[in-house]
Coordinates of N, CA, C and O in Angstrom, one line a residue:
X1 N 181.1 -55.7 -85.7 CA 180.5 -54.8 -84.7 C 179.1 -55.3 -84.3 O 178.7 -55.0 -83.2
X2 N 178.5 -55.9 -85.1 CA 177.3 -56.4 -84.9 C 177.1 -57.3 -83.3 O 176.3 -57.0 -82.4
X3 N 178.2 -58.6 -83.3 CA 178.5 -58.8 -81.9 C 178.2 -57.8 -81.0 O 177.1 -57.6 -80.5
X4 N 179.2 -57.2 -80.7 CA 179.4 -55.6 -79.7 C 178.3 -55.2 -79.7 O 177.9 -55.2 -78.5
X5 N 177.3 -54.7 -80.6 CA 176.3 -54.4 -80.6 C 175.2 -55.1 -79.7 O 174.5 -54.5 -78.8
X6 N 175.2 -56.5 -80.1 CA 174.1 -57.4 -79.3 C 174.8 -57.6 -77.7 O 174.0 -57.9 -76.8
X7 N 175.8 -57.5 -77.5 CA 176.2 -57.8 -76.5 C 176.0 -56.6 -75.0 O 175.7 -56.9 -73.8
X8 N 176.5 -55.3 -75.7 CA 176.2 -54.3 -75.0 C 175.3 -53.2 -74.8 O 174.6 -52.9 -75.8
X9 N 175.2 -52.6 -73.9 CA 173.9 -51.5 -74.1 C 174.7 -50.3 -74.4 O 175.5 -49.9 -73.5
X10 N 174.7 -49.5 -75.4 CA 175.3 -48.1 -76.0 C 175.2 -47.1 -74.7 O 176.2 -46.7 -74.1
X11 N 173.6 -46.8 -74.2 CA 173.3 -45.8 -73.1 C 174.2 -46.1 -72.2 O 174.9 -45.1 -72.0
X12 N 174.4 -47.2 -71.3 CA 174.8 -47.3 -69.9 C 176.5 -47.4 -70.3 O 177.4 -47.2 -69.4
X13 N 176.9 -47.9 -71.7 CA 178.3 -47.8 -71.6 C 179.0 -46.0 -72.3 O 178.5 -45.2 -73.1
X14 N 180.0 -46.0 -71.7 CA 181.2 -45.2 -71.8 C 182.1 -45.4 -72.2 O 182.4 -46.5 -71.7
X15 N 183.2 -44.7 -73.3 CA 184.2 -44.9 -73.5 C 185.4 -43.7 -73.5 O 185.1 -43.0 -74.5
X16 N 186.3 -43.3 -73.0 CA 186.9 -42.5 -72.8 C 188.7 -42.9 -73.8 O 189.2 -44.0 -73.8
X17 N 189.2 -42.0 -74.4 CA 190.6 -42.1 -74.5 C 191.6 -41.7 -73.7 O 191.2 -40.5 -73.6
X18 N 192.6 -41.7 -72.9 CA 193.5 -41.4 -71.9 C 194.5 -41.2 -72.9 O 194.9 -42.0 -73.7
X19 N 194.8 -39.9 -72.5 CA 196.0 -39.4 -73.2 C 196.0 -39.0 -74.7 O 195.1 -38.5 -75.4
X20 N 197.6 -39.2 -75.1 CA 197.5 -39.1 -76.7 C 197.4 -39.9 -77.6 O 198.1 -40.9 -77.4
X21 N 196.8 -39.8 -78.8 CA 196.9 -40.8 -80.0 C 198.3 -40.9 -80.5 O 198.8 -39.9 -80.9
X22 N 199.1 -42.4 -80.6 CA 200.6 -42.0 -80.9 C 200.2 -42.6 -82.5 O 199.3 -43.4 -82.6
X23 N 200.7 -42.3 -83.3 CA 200.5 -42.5 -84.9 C 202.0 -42.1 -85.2 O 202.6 -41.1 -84.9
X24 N 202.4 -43.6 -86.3 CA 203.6 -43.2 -86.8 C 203.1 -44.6 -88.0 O 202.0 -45.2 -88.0
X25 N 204.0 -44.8 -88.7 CA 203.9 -45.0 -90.3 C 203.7 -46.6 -90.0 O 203.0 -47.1 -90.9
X26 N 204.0 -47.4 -89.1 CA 203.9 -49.0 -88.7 C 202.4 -49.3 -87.7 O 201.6 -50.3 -87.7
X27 N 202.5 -48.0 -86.8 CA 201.2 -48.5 -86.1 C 200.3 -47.2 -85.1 O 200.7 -46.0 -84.9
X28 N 199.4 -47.7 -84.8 CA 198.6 -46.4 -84.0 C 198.5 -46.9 -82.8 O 198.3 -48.1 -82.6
X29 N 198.5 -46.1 -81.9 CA 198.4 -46.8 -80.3 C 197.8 -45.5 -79.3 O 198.2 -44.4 -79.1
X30 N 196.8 -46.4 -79.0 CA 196.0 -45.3 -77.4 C 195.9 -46.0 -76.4 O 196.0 -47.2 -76.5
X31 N 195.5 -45.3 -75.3 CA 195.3 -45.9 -74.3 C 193.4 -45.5 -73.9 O 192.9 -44.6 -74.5
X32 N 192.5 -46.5 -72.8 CA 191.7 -46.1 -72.9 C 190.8 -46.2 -71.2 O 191.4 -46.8 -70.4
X33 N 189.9 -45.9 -71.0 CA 188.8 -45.7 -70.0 C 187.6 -46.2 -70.4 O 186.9 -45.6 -71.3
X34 N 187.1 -47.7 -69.8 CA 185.4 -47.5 -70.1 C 184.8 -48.6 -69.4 O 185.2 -49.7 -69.1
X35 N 183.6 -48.1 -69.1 CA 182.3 -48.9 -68.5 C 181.8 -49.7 -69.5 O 181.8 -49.0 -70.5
X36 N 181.2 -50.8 -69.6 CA 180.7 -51.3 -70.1 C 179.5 -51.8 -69.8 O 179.6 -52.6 -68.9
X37 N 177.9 -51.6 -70.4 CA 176.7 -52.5 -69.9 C 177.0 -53.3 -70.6 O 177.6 -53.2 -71.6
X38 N 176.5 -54.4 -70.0 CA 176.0 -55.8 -70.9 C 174.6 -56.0 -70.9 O 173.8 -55.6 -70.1
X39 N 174.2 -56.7 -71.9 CA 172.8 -56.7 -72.3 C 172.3 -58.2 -72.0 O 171.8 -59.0 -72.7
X40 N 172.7 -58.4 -70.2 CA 171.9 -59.6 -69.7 C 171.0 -58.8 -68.9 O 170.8 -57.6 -68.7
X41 N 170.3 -60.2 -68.3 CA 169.6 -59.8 -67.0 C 170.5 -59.0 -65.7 O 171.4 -59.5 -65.0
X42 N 169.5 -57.4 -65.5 CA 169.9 -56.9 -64.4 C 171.2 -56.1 -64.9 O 171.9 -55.5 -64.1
X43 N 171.5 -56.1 -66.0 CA 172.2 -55.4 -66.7 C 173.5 -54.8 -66.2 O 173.7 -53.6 -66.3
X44 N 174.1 -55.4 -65.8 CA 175.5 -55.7 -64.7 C 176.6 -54.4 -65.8 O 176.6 -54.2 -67.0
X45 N 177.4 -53.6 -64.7 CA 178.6 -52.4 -65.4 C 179.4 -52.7 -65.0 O 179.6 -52.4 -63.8
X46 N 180.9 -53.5 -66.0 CA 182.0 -53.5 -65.3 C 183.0 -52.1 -66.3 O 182.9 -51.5 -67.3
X47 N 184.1 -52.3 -65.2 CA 185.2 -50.8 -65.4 C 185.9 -51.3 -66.0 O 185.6 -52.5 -65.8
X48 N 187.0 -51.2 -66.8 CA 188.5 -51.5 -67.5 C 188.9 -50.3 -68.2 O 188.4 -49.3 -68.6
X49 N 190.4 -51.0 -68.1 CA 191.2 -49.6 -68.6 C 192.5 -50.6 -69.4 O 192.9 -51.7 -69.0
X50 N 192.9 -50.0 -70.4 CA 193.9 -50.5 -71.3 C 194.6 -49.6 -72.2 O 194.8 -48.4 -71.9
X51 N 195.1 -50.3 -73.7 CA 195.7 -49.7 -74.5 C 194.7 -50.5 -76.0 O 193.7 -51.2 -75.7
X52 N 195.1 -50.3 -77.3 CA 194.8 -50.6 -78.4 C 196.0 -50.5 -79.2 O 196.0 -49.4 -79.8
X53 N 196.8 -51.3 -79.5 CA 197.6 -50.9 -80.9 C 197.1 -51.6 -82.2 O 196.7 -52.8 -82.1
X54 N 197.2 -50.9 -83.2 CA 196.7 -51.2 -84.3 C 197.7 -51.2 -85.1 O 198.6 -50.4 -84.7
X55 N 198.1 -52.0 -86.1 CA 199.3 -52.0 -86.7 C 198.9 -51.7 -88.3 O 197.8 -52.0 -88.8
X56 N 200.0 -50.9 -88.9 CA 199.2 -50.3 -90.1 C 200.7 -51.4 -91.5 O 201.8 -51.8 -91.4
X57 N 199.9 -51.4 -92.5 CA 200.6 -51.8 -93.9 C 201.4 -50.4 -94.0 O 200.9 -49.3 -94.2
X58 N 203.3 -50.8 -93.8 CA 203.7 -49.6 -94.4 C 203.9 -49.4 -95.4 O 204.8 -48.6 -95.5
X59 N 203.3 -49.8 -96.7 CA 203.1 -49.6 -98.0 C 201.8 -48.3 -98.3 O 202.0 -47.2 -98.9
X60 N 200.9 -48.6 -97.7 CA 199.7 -48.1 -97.7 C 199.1 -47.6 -96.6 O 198.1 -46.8 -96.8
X61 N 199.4 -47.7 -95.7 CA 199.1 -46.9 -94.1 C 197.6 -48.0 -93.7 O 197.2 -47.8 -92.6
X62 N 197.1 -48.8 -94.2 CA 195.6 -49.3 -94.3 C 196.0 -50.2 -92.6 O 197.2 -50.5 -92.2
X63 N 195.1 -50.5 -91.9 CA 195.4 -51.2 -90.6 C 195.1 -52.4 -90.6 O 193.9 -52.7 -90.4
X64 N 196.0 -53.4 -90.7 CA 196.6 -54.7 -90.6 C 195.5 -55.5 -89.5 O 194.6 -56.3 -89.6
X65 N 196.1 -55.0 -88.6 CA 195.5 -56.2 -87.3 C 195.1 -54.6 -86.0 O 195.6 -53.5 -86.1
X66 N 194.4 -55.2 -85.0 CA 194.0 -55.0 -83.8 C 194.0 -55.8 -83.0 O 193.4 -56.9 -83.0
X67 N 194.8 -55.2 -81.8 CA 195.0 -56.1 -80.5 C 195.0 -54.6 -79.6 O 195.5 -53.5 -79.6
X68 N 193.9 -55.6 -78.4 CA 193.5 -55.0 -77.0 C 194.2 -55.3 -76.1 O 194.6 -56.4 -76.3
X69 N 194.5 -55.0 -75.1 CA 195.5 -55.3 -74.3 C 194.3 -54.4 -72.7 O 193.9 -53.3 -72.5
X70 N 194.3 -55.8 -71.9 CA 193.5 -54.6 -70.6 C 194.6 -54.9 -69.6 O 195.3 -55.9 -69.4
X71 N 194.4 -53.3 -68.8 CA 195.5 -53.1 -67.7 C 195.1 -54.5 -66.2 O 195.8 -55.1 -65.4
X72 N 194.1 -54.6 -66.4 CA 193.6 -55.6 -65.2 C 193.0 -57.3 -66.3 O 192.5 -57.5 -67.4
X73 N 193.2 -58.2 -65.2 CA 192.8 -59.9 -65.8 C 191.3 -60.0 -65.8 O 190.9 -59.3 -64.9
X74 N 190.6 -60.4 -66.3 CA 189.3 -61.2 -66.3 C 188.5 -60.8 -65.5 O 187.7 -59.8 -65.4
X75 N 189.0 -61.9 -64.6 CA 188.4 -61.7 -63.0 C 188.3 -60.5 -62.1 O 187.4 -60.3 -61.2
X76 N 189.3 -59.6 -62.5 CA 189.5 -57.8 -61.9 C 188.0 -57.7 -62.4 O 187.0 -58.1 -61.8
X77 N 188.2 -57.1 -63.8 CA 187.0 -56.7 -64.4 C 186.0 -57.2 -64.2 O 185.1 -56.3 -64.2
X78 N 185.4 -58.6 -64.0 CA 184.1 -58.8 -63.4 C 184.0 -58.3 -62.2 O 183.5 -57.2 -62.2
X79 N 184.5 -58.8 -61.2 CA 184.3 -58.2 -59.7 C 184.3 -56.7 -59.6 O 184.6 -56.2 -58.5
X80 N 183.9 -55.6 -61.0 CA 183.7 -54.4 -60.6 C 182.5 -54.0 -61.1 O 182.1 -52.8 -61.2
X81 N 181.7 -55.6 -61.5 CA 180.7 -55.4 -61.6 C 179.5 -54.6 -60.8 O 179.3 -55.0 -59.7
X82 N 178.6 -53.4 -61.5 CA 177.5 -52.9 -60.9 C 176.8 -53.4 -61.2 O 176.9 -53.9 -62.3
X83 N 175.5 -53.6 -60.5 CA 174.1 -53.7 -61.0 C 173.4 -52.7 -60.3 O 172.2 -52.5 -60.5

């Protein structure tokens, strides 16, 4: 998190959940909404929107891995850049 941290500005970003949390015994999955600052010069806000599934140990429920998935490529997401 430390990354994330240096990378972004907390104030100017947003994070929204869309919809419902699906949780079952293999994996957790949402979908989501958010702006993001970045912590350069002129402090540029781009938009994206996705999912998150997290996959859980069915032994122990504990979460395995995380993978992001965004509804738009790279390039979408810069070009909705604000400053």
């Amino acid at each position: 998190m430390k990354g994330t941290q240096r990378l972004f500005v907390p104030e100017g970003s947003d994070f929204n959940l869309v919809g419902d949390v699906q949780v079952d015994s293999s994996k957790v999955e949402f979908k989501f909404d958010e702006k993001l600052m970045f912590r350069i010069p002129f402090t540029p806000v781009v938009s994206l929107t996705g999912k998150v599934i997290l996959t859980r140990d069915a032994s122990n429920g504990l979460i395995t891995s995380y993978r992001e998935y965004w509804d738009q490529d790279v390039g979408t997401v810069l070009r909705t850049a604000k400053f």
